[in-house]
mmCIF file with all atom_site columns, C-alpha atoms in Angstrom:
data_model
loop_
_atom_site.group_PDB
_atom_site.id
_atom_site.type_symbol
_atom_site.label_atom_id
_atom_site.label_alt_id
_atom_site.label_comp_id
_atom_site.label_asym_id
_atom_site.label_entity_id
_atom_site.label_seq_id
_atom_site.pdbx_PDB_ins_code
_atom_site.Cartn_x
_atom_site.Cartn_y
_atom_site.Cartn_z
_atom_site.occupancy
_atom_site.B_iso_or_equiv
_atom_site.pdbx_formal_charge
_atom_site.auth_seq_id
_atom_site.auth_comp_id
_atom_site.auth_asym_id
_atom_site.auth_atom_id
_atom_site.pdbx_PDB_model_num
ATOM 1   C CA . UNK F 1 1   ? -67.747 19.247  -0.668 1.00 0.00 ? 436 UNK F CA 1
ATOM 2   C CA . UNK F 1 2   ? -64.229 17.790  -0.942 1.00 0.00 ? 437 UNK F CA 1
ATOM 3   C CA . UNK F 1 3   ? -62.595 15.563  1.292  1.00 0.00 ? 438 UNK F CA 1
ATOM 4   C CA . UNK F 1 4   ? -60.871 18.169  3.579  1.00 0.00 ? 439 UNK F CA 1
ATOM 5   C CA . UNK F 1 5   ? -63.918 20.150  3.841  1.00 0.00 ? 440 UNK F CA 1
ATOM 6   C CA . UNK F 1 6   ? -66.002 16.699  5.005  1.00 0.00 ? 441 UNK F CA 1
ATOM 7   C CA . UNK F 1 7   ? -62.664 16.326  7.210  1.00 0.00 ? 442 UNK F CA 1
ATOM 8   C CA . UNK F 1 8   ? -63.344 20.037  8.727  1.00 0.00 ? 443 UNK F CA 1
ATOM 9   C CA . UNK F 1 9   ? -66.822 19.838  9.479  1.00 0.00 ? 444 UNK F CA 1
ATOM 10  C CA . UNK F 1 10  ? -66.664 15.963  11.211 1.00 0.00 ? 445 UNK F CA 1
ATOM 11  C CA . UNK F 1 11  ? -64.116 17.292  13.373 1.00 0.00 ? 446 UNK F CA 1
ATOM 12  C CA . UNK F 1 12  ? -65.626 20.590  14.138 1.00 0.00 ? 447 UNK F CA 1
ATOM 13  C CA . UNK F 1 13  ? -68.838 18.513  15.250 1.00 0.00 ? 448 UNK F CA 1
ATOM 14  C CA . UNK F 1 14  ? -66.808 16.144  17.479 1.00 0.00 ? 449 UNK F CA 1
ATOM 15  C CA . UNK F 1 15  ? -65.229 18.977  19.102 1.00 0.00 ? 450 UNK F CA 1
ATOM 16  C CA . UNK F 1 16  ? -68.636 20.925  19.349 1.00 0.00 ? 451 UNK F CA 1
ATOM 17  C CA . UNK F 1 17  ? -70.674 17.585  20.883 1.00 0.00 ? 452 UNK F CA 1
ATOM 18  C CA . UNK F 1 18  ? -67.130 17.074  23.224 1.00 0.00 ? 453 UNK F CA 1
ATOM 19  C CA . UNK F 1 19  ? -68.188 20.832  24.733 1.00 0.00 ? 454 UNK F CA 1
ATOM 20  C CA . UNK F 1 20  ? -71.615 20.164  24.960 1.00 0.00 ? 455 UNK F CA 1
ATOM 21  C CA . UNK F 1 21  ? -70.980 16.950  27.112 1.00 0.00 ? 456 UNK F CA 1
ATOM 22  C CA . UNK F 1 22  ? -68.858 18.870  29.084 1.00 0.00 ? 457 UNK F CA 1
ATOM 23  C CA . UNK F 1 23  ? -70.886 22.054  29.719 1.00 0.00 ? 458 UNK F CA 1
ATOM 24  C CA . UNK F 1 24  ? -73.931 20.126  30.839 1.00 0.00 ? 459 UNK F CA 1
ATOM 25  C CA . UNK F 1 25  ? -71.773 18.901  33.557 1.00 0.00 ? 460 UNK F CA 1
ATOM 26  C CA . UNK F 1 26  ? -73.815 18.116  36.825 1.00 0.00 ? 461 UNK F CA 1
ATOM 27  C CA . UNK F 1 27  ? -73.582 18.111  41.000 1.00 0.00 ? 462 UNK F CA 1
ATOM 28  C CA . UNK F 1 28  ? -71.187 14.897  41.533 1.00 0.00 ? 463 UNK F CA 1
ATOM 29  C CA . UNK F 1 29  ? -71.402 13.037  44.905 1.00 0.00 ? 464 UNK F CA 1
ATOM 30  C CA . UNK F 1 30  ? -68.340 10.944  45.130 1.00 0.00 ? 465 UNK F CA 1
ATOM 31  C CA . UNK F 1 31  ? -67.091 8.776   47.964 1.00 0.00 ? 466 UNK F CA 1
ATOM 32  C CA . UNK F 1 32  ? -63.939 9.242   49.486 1.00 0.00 ? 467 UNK F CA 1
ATOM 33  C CA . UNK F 1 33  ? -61.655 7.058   50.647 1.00 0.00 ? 468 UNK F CA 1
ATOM 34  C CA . UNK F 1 34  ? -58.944 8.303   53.195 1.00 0.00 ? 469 UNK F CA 1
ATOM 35  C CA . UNK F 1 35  ? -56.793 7.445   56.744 1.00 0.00 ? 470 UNK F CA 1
ATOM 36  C CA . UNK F 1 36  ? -55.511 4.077   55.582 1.00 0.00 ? 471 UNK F CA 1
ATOM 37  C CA . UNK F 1 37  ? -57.818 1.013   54.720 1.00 0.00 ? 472 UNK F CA 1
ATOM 38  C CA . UNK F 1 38  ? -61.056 3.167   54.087 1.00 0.00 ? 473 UNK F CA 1
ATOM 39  C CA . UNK F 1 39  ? -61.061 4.204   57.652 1.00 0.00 ? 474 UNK F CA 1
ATOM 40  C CA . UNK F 1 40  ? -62.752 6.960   57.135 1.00 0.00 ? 475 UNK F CA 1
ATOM 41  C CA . UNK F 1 41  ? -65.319 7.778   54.200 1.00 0.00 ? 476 UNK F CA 1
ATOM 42  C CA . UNK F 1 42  ? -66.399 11.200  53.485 1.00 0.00 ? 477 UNK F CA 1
ATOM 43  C CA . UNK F 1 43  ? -68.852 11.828  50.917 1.00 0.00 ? 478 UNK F CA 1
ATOM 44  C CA . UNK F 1 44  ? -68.183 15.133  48.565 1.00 0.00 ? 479 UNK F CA 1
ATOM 45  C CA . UNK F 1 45  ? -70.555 17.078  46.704 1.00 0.00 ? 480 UNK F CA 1
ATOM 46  C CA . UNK F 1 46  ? -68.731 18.627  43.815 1.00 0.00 ? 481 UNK F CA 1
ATOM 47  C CA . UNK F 1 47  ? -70.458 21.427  42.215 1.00 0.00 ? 482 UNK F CA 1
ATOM 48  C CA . UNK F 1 48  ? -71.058 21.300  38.269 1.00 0.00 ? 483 UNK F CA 1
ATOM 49  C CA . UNK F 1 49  ? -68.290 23.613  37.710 1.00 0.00 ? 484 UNK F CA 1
ATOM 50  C CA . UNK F 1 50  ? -65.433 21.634  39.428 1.00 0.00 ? 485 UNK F CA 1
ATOM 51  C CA . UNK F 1 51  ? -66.707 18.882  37.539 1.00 0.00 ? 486 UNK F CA 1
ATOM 52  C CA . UNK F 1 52  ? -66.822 20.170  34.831 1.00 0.00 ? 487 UNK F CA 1
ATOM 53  C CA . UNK F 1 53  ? -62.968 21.323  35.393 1.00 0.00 ? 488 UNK F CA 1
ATOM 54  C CA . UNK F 1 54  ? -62.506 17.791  35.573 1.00 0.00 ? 489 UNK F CA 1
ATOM 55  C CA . UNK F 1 55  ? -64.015 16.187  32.671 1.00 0.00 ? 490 UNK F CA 1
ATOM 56  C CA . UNK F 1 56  ? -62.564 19.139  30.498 1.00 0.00 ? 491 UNK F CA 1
ATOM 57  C CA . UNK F 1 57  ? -59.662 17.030  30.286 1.00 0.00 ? 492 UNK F CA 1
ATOM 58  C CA . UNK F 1 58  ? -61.266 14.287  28.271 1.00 0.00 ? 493 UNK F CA 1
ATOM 59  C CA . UNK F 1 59  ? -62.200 17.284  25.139 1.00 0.00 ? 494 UNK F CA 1
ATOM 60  C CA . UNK F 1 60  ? -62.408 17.157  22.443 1.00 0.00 ? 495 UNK F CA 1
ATOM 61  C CA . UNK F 1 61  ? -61.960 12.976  22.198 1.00 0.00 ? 496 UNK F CA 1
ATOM 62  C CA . UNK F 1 62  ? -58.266 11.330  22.505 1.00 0.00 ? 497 UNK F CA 1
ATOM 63  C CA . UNK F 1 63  ? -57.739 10.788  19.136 1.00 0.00 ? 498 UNK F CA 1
ATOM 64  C CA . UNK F 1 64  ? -55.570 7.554   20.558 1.00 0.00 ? 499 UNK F CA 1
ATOM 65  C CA . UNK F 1 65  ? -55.566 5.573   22.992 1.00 0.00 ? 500 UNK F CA 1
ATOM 66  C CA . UNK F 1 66  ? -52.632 6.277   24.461 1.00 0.00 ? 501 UNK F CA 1
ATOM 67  C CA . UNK F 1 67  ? -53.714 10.321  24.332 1.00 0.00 ? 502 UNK F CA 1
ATOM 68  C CA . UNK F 1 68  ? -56.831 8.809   26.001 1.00 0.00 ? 503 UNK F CA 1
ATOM 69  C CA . UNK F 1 69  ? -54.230 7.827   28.902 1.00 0.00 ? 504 UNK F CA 1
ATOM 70  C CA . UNK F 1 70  ? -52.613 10.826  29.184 1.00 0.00 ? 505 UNK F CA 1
ATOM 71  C CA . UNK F 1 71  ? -55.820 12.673  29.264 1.00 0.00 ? 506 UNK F CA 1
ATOM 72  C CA . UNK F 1 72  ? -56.734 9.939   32.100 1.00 0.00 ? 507 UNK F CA 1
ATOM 73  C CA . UNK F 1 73  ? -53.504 10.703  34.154 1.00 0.00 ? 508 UNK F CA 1
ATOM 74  C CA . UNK F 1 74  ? -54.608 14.169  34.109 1.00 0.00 ? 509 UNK F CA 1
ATOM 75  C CA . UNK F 1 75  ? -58.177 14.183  35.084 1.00 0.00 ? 510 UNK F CA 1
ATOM 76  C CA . UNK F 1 76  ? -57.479 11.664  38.394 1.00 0.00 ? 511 UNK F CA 1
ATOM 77  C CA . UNK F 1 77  ? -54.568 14.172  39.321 1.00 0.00 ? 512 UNK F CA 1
ATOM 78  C CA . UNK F 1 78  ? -57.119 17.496  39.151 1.00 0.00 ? 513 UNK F CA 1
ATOM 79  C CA . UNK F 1 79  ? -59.874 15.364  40.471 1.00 0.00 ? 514 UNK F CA 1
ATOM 80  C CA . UNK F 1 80  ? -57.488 15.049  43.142 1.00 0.00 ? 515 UNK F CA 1
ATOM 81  C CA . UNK F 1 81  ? -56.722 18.617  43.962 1.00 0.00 ? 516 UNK F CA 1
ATOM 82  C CA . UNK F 1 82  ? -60.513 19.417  43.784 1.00 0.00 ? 517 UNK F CA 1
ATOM 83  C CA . UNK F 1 83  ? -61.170 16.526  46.113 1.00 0.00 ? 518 UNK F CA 1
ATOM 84  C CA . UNK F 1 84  ? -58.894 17.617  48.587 1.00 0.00 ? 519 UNK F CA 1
ATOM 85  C CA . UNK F 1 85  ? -60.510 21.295  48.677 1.00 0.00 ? 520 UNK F CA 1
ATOM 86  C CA . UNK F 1 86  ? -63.214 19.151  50.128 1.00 0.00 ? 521 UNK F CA 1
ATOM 87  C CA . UNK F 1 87  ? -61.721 16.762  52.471 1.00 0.00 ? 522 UNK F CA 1
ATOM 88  C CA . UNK F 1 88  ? -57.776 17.080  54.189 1.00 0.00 ? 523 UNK F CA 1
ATOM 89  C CA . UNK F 1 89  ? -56.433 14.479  51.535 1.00 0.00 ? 524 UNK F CA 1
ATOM 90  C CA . UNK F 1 90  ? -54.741 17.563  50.162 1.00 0.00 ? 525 UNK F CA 1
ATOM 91  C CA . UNK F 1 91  ? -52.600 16.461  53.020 1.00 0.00 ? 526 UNK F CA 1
ATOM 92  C CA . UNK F 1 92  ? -51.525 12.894  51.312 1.00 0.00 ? 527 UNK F CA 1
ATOM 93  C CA . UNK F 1 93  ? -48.179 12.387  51.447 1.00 0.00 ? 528 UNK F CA 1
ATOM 94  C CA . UNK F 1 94  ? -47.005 9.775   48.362 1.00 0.00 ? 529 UNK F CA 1
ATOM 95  C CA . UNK F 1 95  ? -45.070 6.176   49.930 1.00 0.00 ? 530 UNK F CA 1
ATOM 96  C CA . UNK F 1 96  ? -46.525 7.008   52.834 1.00 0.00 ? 531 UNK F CA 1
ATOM 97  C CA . UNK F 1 97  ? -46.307 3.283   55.058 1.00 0.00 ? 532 UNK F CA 1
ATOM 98  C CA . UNK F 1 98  ? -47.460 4.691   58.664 1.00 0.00 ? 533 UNK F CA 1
ATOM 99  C CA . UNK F 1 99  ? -50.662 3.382   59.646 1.00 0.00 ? 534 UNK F CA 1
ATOM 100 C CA . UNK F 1 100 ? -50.889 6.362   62.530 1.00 0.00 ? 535 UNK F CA 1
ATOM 101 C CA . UNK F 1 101 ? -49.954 9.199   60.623 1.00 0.00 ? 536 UNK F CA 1
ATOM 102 C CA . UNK F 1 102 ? -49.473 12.620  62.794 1.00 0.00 ? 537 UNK F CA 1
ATOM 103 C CA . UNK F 1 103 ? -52.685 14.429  60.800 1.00 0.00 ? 538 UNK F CA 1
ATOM 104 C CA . UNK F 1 104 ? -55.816 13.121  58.784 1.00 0.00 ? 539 UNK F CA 1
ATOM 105 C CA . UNK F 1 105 ? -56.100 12.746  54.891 1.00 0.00 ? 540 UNK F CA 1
ATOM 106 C CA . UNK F 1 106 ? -53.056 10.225  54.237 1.00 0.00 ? 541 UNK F CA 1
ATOM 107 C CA . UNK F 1 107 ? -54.268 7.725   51.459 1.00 0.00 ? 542 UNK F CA 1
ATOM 108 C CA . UNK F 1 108 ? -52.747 4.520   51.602 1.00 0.00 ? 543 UNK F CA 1
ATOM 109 C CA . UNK F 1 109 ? -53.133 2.169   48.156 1.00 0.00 ? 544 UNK F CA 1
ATOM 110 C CA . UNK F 1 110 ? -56.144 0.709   49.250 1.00 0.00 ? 545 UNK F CA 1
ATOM 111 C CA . UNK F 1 111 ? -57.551 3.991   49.902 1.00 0.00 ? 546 UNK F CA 1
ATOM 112 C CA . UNK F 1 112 ? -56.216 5.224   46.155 1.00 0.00 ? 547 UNK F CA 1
ATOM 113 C CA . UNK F 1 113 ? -56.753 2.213   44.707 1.00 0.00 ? 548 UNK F CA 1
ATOM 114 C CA . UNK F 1 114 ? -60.770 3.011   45.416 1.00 0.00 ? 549 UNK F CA 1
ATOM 115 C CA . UNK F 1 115 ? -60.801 6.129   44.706 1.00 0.00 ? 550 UNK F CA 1
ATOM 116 C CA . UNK F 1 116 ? -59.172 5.737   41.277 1.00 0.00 ? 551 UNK F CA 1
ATOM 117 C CA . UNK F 1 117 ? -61.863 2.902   40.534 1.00 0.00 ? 552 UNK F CA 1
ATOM 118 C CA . UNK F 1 118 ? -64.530 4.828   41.385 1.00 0.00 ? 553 UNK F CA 1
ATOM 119 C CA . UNK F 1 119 ? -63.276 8.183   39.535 1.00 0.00 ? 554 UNK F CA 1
ATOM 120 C CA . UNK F 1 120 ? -63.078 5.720   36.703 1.00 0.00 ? 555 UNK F CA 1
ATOM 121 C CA . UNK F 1 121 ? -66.388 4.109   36.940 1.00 0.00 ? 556 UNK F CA 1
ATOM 122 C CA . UNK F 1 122 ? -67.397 7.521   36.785 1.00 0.00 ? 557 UNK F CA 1
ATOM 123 C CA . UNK F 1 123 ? -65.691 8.954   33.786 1.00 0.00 ? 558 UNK F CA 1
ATOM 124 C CA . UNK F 1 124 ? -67.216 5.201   32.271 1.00 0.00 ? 559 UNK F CA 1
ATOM 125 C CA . UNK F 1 125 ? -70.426 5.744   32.860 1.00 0.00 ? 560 UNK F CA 1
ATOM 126 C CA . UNK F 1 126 ? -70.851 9.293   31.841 1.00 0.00 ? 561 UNK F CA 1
ATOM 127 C CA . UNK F 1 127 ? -69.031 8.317   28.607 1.00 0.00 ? 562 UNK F CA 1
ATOM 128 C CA . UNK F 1 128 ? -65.857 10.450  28.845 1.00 0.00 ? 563 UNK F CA 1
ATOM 129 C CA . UNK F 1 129 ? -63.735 7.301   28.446 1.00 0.00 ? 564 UNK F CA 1
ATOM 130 C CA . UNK F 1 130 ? -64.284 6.215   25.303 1.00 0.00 ? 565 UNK F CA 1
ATOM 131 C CA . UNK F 1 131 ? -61.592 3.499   24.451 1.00 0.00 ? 566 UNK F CA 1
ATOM 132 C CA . UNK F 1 132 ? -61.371 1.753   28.036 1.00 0.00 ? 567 UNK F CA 1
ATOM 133 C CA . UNK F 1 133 ? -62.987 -0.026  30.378 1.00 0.00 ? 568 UNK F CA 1
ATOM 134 C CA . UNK F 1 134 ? -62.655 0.026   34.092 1.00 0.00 ? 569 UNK F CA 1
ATOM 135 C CA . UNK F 1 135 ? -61.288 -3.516  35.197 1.00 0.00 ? 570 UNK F CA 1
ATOM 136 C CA . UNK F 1 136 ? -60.712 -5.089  38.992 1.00 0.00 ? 571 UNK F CA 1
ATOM 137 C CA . UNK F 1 137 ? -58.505 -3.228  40.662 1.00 0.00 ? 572 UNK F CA 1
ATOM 138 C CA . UNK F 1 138 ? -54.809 -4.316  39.958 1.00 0.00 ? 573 UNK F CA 1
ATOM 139 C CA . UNK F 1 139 ? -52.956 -6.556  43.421 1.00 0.00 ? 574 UNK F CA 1
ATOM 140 C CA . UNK F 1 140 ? -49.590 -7.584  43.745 1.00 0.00 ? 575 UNK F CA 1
ATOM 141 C CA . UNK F 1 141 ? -47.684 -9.819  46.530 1.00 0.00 ? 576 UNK F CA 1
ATOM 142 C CA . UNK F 1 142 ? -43.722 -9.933  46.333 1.00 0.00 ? 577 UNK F CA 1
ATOM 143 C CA . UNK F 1 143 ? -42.609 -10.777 50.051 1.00 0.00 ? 578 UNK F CA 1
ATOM 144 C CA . UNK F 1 144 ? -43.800 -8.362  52.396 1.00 0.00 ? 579 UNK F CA 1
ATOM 145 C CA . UNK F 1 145 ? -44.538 -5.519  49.622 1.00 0.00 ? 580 UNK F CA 1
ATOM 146 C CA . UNK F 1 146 ? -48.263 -5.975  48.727 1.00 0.00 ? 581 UNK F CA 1
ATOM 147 C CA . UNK F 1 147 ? -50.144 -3.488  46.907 1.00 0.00 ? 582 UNK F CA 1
ATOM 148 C CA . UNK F 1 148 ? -53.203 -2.750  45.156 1.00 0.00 ? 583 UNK F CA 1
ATOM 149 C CA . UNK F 1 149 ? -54.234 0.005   41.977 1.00 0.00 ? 584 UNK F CA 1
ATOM 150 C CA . UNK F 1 150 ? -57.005 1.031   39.530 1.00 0.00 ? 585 UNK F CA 1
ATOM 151 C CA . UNK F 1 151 ? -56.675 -0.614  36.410 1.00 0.00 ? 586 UNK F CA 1
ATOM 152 C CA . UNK F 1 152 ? -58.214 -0.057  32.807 1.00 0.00 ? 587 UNK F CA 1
ATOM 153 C CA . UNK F 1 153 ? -58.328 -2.426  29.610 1.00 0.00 ? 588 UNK F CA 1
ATOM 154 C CA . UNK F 1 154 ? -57.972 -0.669  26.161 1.00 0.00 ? 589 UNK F CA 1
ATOM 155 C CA . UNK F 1 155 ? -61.101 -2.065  24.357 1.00 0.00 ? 590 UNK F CA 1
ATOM 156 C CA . UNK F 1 156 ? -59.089 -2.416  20.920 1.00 0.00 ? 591 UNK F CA 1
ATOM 157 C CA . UNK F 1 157 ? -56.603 -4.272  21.629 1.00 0.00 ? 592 UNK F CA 1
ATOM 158 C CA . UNK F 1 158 ? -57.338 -6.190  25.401 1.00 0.00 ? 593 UNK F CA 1
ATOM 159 C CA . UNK F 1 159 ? -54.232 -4.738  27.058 1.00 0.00 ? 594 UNK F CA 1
ATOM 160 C CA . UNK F 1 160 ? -54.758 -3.745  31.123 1.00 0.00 ? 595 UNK F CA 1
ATOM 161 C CA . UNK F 1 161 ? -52.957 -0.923  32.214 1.00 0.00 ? 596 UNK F CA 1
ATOM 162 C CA . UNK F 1 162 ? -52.522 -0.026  35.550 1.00 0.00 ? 597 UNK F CA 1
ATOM 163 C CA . UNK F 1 163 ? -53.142 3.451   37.194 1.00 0.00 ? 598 UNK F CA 1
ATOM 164 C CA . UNK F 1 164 ? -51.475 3.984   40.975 1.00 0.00 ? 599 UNK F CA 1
ATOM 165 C CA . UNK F 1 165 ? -51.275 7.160   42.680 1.00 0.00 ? 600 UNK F CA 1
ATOM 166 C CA . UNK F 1 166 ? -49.944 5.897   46.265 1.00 0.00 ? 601 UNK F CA 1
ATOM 167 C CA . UNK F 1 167 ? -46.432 6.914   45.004 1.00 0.00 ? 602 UNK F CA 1
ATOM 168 C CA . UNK F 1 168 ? -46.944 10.468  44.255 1.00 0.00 ? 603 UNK F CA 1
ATOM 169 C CA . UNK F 1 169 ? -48.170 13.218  46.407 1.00 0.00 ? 604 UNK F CA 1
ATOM 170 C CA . UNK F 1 170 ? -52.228 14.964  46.127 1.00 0.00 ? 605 UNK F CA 1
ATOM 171 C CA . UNK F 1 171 ? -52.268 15.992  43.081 1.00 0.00 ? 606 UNK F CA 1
ATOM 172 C CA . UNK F 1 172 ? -49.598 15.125  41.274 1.00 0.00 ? 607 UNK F CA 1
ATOM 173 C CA . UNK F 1 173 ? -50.350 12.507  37.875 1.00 0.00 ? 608 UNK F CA 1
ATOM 174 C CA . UNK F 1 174 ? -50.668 9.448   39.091 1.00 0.00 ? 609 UNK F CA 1
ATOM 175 C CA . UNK F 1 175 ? -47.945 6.699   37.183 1.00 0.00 ? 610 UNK F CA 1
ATOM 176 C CA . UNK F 1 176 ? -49.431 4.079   34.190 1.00 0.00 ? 611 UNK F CA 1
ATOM 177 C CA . UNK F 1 177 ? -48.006 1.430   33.348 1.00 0.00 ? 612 UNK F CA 1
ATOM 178 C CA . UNK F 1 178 ? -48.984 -1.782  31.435 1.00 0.00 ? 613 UNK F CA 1
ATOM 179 C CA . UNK F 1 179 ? -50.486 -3.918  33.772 1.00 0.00 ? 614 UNK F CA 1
ATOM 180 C CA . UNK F 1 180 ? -47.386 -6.902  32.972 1.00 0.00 ? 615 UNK F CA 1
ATOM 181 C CA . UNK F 1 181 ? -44.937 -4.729  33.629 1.00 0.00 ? 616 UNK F CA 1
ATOM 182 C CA . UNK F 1 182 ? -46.212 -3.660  36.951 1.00 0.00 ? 617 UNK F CA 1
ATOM 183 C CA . UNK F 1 183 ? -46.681 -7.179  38.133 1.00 0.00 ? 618 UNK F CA 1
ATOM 184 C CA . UNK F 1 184 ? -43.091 -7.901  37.097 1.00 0.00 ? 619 UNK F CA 1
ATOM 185 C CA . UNK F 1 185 ? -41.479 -7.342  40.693 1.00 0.00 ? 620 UNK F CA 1
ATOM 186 C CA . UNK F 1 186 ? -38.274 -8.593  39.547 1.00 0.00 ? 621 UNK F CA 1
ATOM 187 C CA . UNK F 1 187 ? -37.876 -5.196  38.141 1.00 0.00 ? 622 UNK F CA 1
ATOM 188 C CA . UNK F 1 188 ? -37.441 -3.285  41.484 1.00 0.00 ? 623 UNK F CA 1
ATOM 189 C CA . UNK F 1 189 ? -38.236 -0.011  39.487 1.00 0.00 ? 624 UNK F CA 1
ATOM 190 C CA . UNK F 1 190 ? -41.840 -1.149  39.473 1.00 0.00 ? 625 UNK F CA 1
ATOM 191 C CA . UNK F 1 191 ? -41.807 -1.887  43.299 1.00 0.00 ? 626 UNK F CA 1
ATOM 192 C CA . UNK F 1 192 ? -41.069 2.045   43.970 1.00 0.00 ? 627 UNK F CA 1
ATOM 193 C CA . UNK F 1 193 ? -41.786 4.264   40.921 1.00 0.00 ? 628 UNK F CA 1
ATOM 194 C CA . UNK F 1 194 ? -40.434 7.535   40.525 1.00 0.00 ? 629 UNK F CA 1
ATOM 195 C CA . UNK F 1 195 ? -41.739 10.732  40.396 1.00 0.00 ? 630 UNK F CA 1
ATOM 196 C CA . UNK F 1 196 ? -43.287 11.190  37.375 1.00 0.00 ? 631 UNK F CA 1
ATOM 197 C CA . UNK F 1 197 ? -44.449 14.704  35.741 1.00 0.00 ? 632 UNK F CA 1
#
């Protein structure tokens, strides 16, 4: 067998065990954060289909890190949307700053901040994430603006990399950035992201 044909077969395998991993997908019962500060905490029971929507995202393996990122970004937004069939966080509103907001399911970034760890832990544990590891949750102070996030560390190289949703709507990809950039508030871009995607 040559080289590309040893090539061929590894990745077909990969890809194969990816599927596998991700059709044996089971019941999830997450947590859920919501109403500013954890106020309220609802606990979903996703069925093994709308997990396995989720973890889809993560097959076949990011050949990258930075693919394994993207693949990230996409997972927490779906997660999202599925969540929110669950619980009226399909409401959240991104920036929101009212702590009595005129219906239920607003998230502020404490509320995201644990939800993102926990999807994390999650997508850790059952080994979708293969090159990161969850870290502390990410907290900044620059006057009156403080703020928390999820935050990963790329195993190869030790770099944190921090993953906020607060700024965008339910279900839209939350924004990553490396973790020094995002505690650089002297760059007001990183107080008040963009939309992104």
């Amino acid at each position: 067998m040559n080289f590309f044909s040893k090539l061929l077969v590894t990745a077909g395998l990969v890809a194969v065990l990816g599927f596998t991993q991700a059709a044996q997908a089971r019941v999830q019962i997450i947590d859920v954060c919501y109403d500013f500060s954890c106020k309220t905490l609802q606990q979903v029971v996703l069925s093994a289909e709308e997990w396995r929507s989720v973890i889809g995202w993560f097959y076949p393996a990011a050949p990258t890190a930075a693919e394994e990122r993207e693949r990230l970004r996409q997972a927490v937004g779906w997660l999202e949307v599925v969540i929110g069939r669950h619980t009226p966080t399909h409401r959240d509103k991104g920036l929101n700053l009212e702590k009595n907001p005129e219906f239920p399911g607003q998230l502020d970034c404490i509320d995201e901040s644990l939800n993102i760890t926990q999807y994390m832990n999650l997508f850790q544990e059952q080994g979708h994430m293969r090159r990161h590891r969850v870290v502390d949750r990410a907290y900044r102070k620059a006057g009156f603006d403080a703020h928390w996030a999820g935050q990963i560390e790329e195993i190869e190289t030790g770099e944190r990399f921090v993953i906020d949703s607060w700024f965008q709507d339910n279900g839209m990809l939350p924004y990553i950035s490396p973790s020094t950039d995002w505690f650089d508030v002297t760059d007001l871009r990183i107080l008040s992201f963009g939309i992104q995607d």
